[in-house]
Coordinates of C-alpha atoms and ligand atoms in Angstrom, one line a residue:
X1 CA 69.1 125.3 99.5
X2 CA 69.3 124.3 103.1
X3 CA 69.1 120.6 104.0
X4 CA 66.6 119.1 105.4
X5 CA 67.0 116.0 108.0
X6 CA 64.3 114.2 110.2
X7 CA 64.9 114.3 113.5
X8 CA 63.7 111.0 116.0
X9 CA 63.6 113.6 118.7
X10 CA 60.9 115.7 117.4
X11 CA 59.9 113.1 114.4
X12 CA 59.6 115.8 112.0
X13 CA 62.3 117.0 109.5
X14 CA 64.3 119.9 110.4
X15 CA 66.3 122.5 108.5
X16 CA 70.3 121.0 109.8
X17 CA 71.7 124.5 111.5
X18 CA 74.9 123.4 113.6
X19 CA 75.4 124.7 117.1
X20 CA 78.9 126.4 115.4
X21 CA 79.2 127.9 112.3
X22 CA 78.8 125.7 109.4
X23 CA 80.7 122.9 111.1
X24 CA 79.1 119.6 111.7
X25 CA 80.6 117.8 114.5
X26 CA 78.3 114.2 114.6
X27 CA 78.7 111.0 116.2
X28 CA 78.2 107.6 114.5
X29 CA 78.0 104.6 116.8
X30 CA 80.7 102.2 115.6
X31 CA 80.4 98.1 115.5
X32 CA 80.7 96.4 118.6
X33 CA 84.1 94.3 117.6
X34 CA 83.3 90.4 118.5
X35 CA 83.1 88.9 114.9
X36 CA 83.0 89.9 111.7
X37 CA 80.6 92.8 111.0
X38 CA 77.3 92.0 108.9
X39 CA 76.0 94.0 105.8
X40 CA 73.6 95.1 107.8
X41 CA 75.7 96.9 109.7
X42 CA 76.7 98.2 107.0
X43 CA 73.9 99.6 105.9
X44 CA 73.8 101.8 108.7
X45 CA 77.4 103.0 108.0
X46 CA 76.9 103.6 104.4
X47 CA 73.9 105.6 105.3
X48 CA 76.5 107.5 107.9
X49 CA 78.5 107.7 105.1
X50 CA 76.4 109.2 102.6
X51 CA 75.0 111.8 105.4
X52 CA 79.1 113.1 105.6
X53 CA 79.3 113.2 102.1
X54 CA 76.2 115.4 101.5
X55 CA 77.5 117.7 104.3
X56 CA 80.8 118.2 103.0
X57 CA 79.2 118.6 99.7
X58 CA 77.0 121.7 101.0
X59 CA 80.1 123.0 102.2
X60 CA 79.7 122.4 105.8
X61 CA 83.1 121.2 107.2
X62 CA 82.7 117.8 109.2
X63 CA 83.9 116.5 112.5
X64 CA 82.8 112.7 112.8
X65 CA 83.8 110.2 115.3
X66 CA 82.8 106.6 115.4
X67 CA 83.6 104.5 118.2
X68 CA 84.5 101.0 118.5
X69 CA 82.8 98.3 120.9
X70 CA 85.9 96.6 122.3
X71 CA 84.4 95.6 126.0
X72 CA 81.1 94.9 126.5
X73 CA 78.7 91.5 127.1
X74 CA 79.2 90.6 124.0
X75 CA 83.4 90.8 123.4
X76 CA 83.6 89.3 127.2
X77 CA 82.2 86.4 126.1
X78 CA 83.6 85.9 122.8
X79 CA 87.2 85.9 124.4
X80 CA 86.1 83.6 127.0
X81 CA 84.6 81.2 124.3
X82 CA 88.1 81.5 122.7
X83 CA 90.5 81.8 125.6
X84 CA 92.3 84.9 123.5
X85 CA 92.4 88.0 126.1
X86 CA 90.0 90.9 125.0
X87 CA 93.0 92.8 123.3
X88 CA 93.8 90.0 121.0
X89 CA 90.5 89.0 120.3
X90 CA 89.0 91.8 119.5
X91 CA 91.9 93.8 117.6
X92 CA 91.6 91.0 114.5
X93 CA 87.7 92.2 114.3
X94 CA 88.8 95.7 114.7
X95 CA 91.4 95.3 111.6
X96 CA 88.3 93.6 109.3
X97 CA 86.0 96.5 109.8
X98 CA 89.0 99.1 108.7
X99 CA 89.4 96.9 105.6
X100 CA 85.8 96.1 104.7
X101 CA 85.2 100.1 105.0
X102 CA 88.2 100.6 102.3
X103 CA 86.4 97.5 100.2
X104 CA 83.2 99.6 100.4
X105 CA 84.5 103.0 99.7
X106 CA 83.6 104.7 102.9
X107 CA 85.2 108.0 103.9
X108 CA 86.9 107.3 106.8
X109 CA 85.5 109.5 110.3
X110 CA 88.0 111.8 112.1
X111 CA 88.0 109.9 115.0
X112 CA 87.8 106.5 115.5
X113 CA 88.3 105.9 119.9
X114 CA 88.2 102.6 121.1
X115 CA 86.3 101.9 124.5
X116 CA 89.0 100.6 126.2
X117 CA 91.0 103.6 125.8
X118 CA 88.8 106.1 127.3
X119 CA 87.8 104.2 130.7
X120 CA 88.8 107.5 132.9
X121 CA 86.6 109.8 130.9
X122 CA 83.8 107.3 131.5
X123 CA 85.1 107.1 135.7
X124 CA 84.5 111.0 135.8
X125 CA 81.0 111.1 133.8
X126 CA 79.8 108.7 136.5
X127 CA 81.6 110.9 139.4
X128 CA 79.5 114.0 138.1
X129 CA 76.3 112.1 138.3
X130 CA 77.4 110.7 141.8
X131 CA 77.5 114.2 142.7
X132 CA 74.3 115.0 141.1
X133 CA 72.3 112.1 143.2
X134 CA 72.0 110.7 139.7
X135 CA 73.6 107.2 140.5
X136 CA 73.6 105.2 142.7
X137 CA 75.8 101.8 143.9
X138 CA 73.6 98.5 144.5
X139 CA 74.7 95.3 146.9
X140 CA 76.8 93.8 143.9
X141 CA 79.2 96.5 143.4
X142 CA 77.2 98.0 140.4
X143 CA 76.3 101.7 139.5
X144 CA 73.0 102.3 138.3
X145 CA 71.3 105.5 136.5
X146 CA 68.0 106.0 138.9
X147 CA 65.8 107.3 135.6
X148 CA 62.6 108.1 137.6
X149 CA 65.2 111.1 139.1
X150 CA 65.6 112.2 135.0
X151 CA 61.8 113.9 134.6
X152 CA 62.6 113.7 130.7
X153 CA 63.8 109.9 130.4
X154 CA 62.4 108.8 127.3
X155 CA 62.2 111.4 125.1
X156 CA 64.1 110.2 122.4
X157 CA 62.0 106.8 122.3
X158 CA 58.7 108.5 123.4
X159 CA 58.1 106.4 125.9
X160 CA 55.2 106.4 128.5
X161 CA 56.9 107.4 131.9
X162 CA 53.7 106.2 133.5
X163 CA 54.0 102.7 132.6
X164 CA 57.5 102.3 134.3
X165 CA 58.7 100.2 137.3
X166 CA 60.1 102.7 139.9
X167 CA 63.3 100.9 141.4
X168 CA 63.3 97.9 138.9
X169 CA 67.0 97.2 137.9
X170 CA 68.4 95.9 134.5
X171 CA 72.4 94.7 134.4
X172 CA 72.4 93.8 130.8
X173 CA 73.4 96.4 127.7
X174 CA 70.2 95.3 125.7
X175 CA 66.6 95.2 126.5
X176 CA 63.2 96.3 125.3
X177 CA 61.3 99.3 125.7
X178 CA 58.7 97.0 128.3
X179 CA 61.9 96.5 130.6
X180 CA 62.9 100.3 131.1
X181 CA 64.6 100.7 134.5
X182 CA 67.5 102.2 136.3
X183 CA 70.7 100.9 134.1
X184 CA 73.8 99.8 134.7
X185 CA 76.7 103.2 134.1
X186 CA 79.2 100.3 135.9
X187 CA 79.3 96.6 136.4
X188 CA 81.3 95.1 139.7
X189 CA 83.4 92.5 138.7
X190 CA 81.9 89.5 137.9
X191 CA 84.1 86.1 138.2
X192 CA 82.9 85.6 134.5
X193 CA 84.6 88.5 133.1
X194 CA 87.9 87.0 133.7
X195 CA 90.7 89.5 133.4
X196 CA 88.5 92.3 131.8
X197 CA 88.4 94.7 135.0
X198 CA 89.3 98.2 136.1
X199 CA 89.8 100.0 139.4
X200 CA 87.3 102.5 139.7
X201 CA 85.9 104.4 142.9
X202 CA 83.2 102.3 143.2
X203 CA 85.3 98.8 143.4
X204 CA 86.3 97.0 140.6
X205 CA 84.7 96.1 138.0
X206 CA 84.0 97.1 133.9
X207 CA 81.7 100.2 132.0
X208 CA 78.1 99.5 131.1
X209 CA 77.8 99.8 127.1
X210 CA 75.7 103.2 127.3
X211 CA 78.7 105.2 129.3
X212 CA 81.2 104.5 126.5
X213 CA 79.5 106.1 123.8
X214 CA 78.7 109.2 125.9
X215 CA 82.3 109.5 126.6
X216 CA 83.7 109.0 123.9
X217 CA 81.6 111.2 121.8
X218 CA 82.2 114.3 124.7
X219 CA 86.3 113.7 124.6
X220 CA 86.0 114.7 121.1
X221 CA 83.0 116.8 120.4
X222 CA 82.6 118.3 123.6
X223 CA 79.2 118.1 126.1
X224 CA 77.2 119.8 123.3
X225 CA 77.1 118.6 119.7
X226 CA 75.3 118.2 116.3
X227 CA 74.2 115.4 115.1
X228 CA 73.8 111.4 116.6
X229 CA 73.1 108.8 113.9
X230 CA 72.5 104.9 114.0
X231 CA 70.4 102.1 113.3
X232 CA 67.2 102.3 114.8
X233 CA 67.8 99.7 117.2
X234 CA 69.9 101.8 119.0
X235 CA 67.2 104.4 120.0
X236 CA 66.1 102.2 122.7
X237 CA 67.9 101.6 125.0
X238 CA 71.2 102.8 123.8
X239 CA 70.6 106.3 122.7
X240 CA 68.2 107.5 125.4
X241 CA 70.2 106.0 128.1
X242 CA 73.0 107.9 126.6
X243 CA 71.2 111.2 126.8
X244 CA 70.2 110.7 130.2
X245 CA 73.6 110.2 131.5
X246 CA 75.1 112.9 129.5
X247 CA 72.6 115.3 130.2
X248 CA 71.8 114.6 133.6
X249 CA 75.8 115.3 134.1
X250 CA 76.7 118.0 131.8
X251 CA 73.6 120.1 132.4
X252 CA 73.2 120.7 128.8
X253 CA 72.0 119.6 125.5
X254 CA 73.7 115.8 124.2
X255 CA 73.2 116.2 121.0
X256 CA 71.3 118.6 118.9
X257 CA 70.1 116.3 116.2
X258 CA 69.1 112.3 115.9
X259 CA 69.2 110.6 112.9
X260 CA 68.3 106.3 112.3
X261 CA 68.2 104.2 109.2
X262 CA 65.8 101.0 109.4
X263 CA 66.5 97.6 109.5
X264 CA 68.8 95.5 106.4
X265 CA 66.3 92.5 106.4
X266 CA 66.1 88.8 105.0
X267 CA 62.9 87.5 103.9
X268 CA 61.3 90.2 106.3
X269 CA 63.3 90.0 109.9
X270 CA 65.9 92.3 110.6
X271 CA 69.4 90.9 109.7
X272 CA 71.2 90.4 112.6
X273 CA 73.8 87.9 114.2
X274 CA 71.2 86.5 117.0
X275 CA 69.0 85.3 114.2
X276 CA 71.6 83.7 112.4
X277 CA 70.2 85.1 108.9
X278 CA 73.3 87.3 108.4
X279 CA 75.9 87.3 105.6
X280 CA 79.3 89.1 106.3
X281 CA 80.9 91.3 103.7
X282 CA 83.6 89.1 103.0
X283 CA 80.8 86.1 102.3
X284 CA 79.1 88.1 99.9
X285 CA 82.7 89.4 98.0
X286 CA 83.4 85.3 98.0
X287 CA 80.5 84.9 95.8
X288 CA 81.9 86.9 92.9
X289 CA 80.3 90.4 93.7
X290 CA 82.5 94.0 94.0
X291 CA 82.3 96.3 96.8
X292 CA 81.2 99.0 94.5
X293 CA 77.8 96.7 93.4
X294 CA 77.5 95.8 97.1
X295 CA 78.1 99.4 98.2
X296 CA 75.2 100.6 95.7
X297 CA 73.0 98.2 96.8
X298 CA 73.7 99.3 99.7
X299 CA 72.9 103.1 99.3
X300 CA 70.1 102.8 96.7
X301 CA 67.0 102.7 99.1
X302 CA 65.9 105.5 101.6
X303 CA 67.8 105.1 104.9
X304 CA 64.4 105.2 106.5
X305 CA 63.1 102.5 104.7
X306 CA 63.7 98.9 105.7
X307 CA 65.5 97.1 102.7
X308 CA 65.4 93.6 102.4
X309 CA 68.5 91.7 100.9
X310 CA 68.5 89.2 97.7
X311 CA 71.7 87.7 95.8
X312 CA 68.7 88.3 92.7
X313 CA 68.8 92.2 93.5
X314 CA 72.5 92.3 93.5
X315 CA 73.1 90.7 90.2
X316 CA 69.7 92.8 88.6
X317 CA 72.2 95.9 89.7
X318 CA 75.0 95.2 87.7
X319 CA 72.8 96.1 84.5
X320 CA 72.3 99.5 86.1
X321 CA 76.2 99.9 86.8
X322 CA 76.8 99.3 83.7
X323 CA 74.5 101.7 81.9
X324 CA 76.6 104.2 84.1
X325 CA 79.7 103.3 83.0
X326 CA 78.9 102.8 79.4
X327 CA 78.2 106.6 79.0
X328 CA 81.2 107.7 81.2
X329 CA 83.3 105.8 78.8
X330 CA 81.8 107.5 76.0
X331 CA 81.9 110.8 77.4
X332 CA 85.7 110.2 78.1
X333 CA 86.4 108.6 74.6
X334 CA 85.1 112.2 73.4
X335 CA 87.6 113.7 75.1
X336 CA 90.4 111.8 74.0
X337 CA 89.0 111.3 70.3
X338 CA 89.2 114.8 70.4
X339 CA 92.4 115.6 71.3
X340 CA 93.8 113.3 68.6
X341 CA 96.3 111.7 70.8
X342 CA 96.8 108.3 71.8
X343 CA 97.9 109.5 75.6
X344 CA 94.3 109.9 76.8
X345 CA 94.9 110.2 80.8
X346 CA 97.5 113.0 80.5
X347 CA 95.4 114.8 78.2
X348 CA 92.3 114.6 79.8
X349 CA 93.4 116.2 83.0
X350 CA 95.1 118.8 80.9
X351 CA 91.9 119.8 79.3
X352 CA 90.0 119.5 82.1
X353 CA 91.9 122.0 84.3
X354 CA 91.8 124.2 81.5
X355 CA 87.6 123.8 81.6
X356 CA 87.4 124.7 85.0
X357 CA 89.5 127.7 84.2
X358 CA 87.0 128.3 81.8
X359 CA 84.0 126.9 83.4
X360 CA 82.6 125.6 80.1
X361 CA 79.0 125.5 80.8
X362 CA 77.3 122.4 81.6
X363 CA 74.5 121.4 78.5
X364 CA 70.7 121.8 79.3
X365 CA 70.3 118.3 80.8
X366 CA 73.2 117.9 82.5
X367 CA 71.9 120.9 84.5
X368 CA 68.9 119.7 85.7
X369 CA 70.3 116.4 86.3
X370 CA 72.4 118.5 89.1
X371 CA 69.7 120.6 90.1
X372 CA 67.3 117.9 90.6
X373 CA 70.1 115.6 92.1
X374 CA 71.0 118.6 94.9
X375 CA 67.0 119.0 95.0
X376 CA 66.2 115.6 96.6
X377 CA 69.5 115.3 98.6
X378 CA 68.3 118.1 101.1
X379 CA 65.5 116.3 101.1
X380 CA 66.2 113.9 104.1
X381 CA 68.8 112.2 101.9
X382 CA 66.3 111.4 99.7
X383 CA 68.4 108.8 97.3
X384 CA 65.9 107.5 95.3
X385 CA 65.4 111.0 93.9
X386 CA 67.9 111.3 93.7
X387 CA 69.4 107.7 91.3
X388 CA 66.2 108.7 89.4
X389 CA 67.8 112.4 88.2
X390 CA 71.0 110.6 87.6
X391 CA 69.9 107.9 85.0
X392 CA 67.2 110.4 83.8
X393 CA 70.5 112.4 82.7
X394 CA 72.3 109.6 81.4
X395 CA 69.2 109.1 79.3
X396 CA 69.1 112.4 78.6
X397 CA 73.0 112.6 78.1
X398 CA 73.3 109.8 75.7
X399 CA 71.0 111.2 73.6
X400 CA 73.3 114.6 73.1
X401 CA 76.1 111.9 72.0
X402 CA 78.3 112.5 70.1
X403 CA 79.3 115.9 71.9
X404 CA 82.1 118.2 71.6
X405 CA 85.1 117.7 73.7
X406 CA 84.8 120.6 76.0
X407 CA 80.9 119.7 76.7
X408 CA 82.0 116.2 77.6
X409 CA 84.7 118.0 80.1
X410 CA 82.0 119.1 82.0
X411 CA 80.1 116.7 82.0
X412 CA 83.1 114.8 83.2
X413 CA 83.7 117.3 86.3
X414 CA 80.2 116.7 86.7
X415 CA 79.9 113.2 87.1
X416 CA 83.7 113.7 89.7
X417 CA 81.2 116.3 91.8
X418 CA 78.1 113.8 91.6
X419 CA 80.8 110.7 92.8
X420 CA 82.0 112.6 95.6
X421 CA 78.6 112.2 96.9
X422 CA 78.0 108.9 95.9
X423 CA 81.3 107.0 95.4
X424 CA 80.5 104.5 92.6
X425 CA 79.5 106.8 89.9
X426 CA 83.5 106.4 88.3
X427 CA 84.2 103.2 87.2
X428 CA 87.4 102.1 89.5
X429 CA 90.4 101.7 87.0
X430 CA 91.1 98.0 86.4
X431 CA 94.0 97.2 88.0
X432 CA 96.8 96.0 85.5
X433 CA 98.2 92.2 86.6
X434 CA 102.0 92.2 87.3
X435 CA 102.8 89.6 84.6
X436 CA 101.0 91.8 81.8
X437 CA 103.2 95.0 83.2
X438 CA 106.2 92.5 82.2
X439 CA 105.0 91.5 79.0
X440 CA 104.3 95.1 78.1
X441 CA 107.9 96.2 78.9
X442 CA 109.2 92.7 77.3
X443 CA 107.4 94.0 73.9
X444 CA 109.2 97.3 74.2
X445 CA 112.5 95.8 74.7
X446 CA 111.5 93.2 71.9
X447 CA 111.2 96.2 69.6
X448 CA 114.2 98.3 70.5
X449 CA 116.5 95.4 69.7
X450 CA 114.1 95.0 66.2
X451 CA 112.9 91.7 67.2
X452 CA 109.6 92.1 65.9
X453 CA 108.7 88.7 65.3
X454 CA 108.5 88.6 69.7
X455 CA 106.9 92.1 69.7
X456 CA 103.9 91.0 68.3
X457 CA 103.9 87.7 69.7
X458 CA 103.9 89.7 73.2
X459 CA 100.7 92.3 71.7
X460 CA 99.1 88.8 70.6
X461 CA 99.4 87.5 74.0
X462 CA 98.0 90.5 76.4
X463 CA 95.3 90.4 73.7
X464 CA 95.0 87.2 74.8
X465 CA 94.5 88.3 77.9
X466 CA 92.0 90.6 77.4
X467 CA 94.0 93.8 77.6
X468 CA 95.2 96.3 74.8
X469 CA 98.6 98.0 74.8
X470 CA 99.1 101.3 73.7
X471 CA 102.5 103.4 73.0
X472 CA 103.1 106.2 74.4
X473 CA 105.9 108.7 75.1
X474 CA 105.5 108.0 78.8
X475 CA 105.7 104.2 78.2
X476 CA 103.2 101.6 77.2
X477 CA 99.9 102.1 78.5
X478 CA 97.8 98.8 79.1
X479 CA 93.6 99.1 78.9
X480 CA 91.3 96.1 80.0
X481 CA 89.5 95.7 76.1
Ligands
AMP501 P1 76.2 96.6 116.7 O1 77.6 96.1 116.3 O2 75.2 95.5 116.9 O3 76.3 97.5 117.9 O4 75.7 97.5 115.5 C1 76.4 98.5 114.9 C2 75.5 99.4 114.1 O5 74.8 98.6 113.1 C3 74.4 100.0 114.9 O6 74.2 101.4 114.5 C4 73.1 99.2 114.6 O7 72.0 99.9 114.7 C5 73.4 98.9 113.1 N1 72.7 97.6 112.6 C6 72.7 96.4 113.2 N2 72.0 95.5 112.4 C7 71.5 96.2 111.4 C8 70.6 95.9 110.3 N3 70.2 94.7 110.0 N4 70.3 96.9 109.4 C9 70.8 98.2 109.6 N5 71.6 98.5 110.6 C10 71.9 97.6 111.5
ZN502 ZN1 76.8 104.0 120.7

């Protein structure tokens, strides 16, 4: 089955056939790095994220670069408000969004260029387009795109060429469609950007926010590439002043597919750091929830339709997480009951490289759980179909209970395949605290020297604790209860 994608470009959903091969090289436009990013913005990355996933699922091989924002309007005057210089400001914002991607489980990209470190590739677009008579130097030292010389400006937004202002200038890196004009590709040095400046031809001065991302996409794609993806807010101006410049100096397609999710939203406005109705990540881990329920929350809604956030949603989603895991621990149980011993990790892997060497086959409804799982997938990411197949299985699944261990195996590389996609179908191991780890290896001390009298007192204490100990030839194994 071939996936199917809409595409903003032609608004219609298209059959995904890369330029090369079966490898997907796409371009995900990263967070701008002056604060802390919102999970909204994460929305947009999880969807990103779930788009890779599928990809590599199908078996096409993925090239993915997201960029991060580290000069711009925004970072300027953040490190001006702070007195930090850009570097130092920005780099703590840069190290929170690697972490909050680990806390949410998202693959990392290939690629992840910083603006600041590709200023010549973004010098040498604007050359080309010099040389093109497709930009132009105003009285302050600025470059600008002259888009009434670009006959297909506004494609990607649809907008009505008619309706714009020949000659009419915009410095800033955000406006609305109503505003199109000739854009800034380079900004002459403004007293208010401090030390944040760069020689260039031109004078000196710092890139516009466009030119970055169509440089840093070509250094490691090439002129010509797959797939563009980001929140739809970027369409306009962002993404069509992006193809403009990269078309009008390449000569050749951008990018051969556009994909946007909508809008995180509170109470119905988009969630966004202007309006002040944001929550960070980190706020919402502070009040008690887990990147894996935040991250299905997350992903659980079509990423074209707008989602609005509640704490009430959140907690009502921990109920469905843990019908998952109830039946993955019962499916693994079967496994270990099975093999009658009390070392259940070793042993399951054992048996399950032995089922895929045997490829036991998969029951009736774990089948179509698959099937109708793939089914909505290439469908436009069509999640909800998706979630539905899922607990329609587990529904399913828990009926066939108890089953025999090499049935559960499957189901068990199953549910691995299906996680790969969706990255919190496995419950994540608890982690065992350090001072239980000492107990445990206390208790087994305790027992080689035949004080048994403070062996049990140590079982009776990580009971206590809410943890079981088992022996086992490789050592005591300790399991939340
Ligand atoms: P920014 O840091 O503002 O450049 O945004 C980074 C990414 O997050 C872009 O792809 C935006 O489109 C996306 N984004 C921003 N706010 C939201 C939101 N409330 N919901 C979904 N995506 C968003
Ligand atoms: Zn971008």
């Amino acid at each position: 089955m071939s996936f199917k994608l809409y595409n903003t470009m032609s608004r219609t959903q298209e059959e995904l056939v890369p330029l090369k091969d079966s490898h997907v090289r796409m371009y995900t436009c990263g967070p701008t790095v002056y604060n802390y990013a919102h999970i909204g913005n994460y929305r947009a990355y999880m969807f990103e994220d779930l788009l890779r996933r599928w990809l590599k699922y199908k078996g096409f091989a993925v090239t993915q670069v997201q960029n991060l924002t580290d000069v711009d309007d925004k970072t300027i005057r953040g490190s001006r408000e702070t007195g930090l210089p850009l570097r130092e400001y920005t780099q703590k914002y840069k190290e929170a969004f690697f972490e909050d991607l680990k806390t949410l489980n998202i693959e990392p990209a290939e690629f992840y260029p910083a603006a600041t470190d590709c200023i010549p590739e973004m010098i040498a677009i604007i050359e080309k387009l010099f040389a093109k008579g497709l930009a132009y130097k105003s009285d302050d030292g600025s470059v600008y795109f002259p888009i009434d010389k670009f006959p297909e400006y506004g494609k990607l937004a649809h907008l009505d060429r008619e309706g714009m202002r020949a000659g009419a200038r915009v410095a800033q890196d955000e406006y609305d469609k109503e505003n199109a004009a000739d854009f800034a590709l380079w900004k002459g040095y403004d007293k208010a950007d401090g030390d944040v400046v760069w020689d260039s031809p031109w004078g000196k001065g710092r890139p516009g926010w466009h030119i970055e991302c169509s440089a840093m996409s070509m250094k490691y794609l090439g002129e010509s590439f797959d797939l563009h993806t980001g929140g739809v807010d970027n369409i306009f101006p962002h993404h069509e002043d992006e193809i403009a410049q990269s078309e009008g100096a390449n000569g050749c397609l951008y990018s051969k597919y556009w994909m946007h999710c909508a809008h995180l939203q509170v109470d119905g406005k988009k969630m966004s750091k202007s309006l002040g109705n944001f929550y960070t990540l980190r706020q919402v881990l502070e009040k008690g929830f887990t990147g894996r329920e935040i991250r299905y929350e997350l992903i659980g809604t079509h990423y074209r339709q707008q989602l609005n956030f509640t704490f009430a949603s959140l907690t009502a989603n921990r109920a469905a997480l843990a019908r998952l895991d109830e039946f993955y621990t019962k499916v693994q149980e079967t496994i270990g009951s099975e093999t009658r011993s009390p070392k259940l990790e070793t042993q399951n892997s054992e048996l399950e490289t032995r089922n895929s060497e045997l490829e036991t086959p998969l029951p009736d409804w774990a089948q179509t759980l698959a099937a109708r799982f793939e089914e909505a997938l290439d469908d436009d990411l069509n999640i909800a179909g998706g979630l539905g197949a899922l607990f329609d299985g587990v529904h399913e699944g828990n009926k066939a209970l108890p089953m025999d261990s090499k049935t559960a195996l499957a189901v068990s590389n199953l549910w691995k395949k299906l996680d790969s996609v969706l990255g919190f179908l496995i419950p994540p191991a608890a982690e065992v605290p350090a001072e239980l780890i000492e107990m445990a290896n206390a208790r087994v001390a305790a027992k080689k020297a035949k004080n048994f009298a403070e062996a049990d007192r140590l079982r009776d204490a990580i009971t206590a604790a809410g943890w079981t100990v088992q022996d086992t030839p490789a050592g005591p194994k300790l399991k939340k209860a």
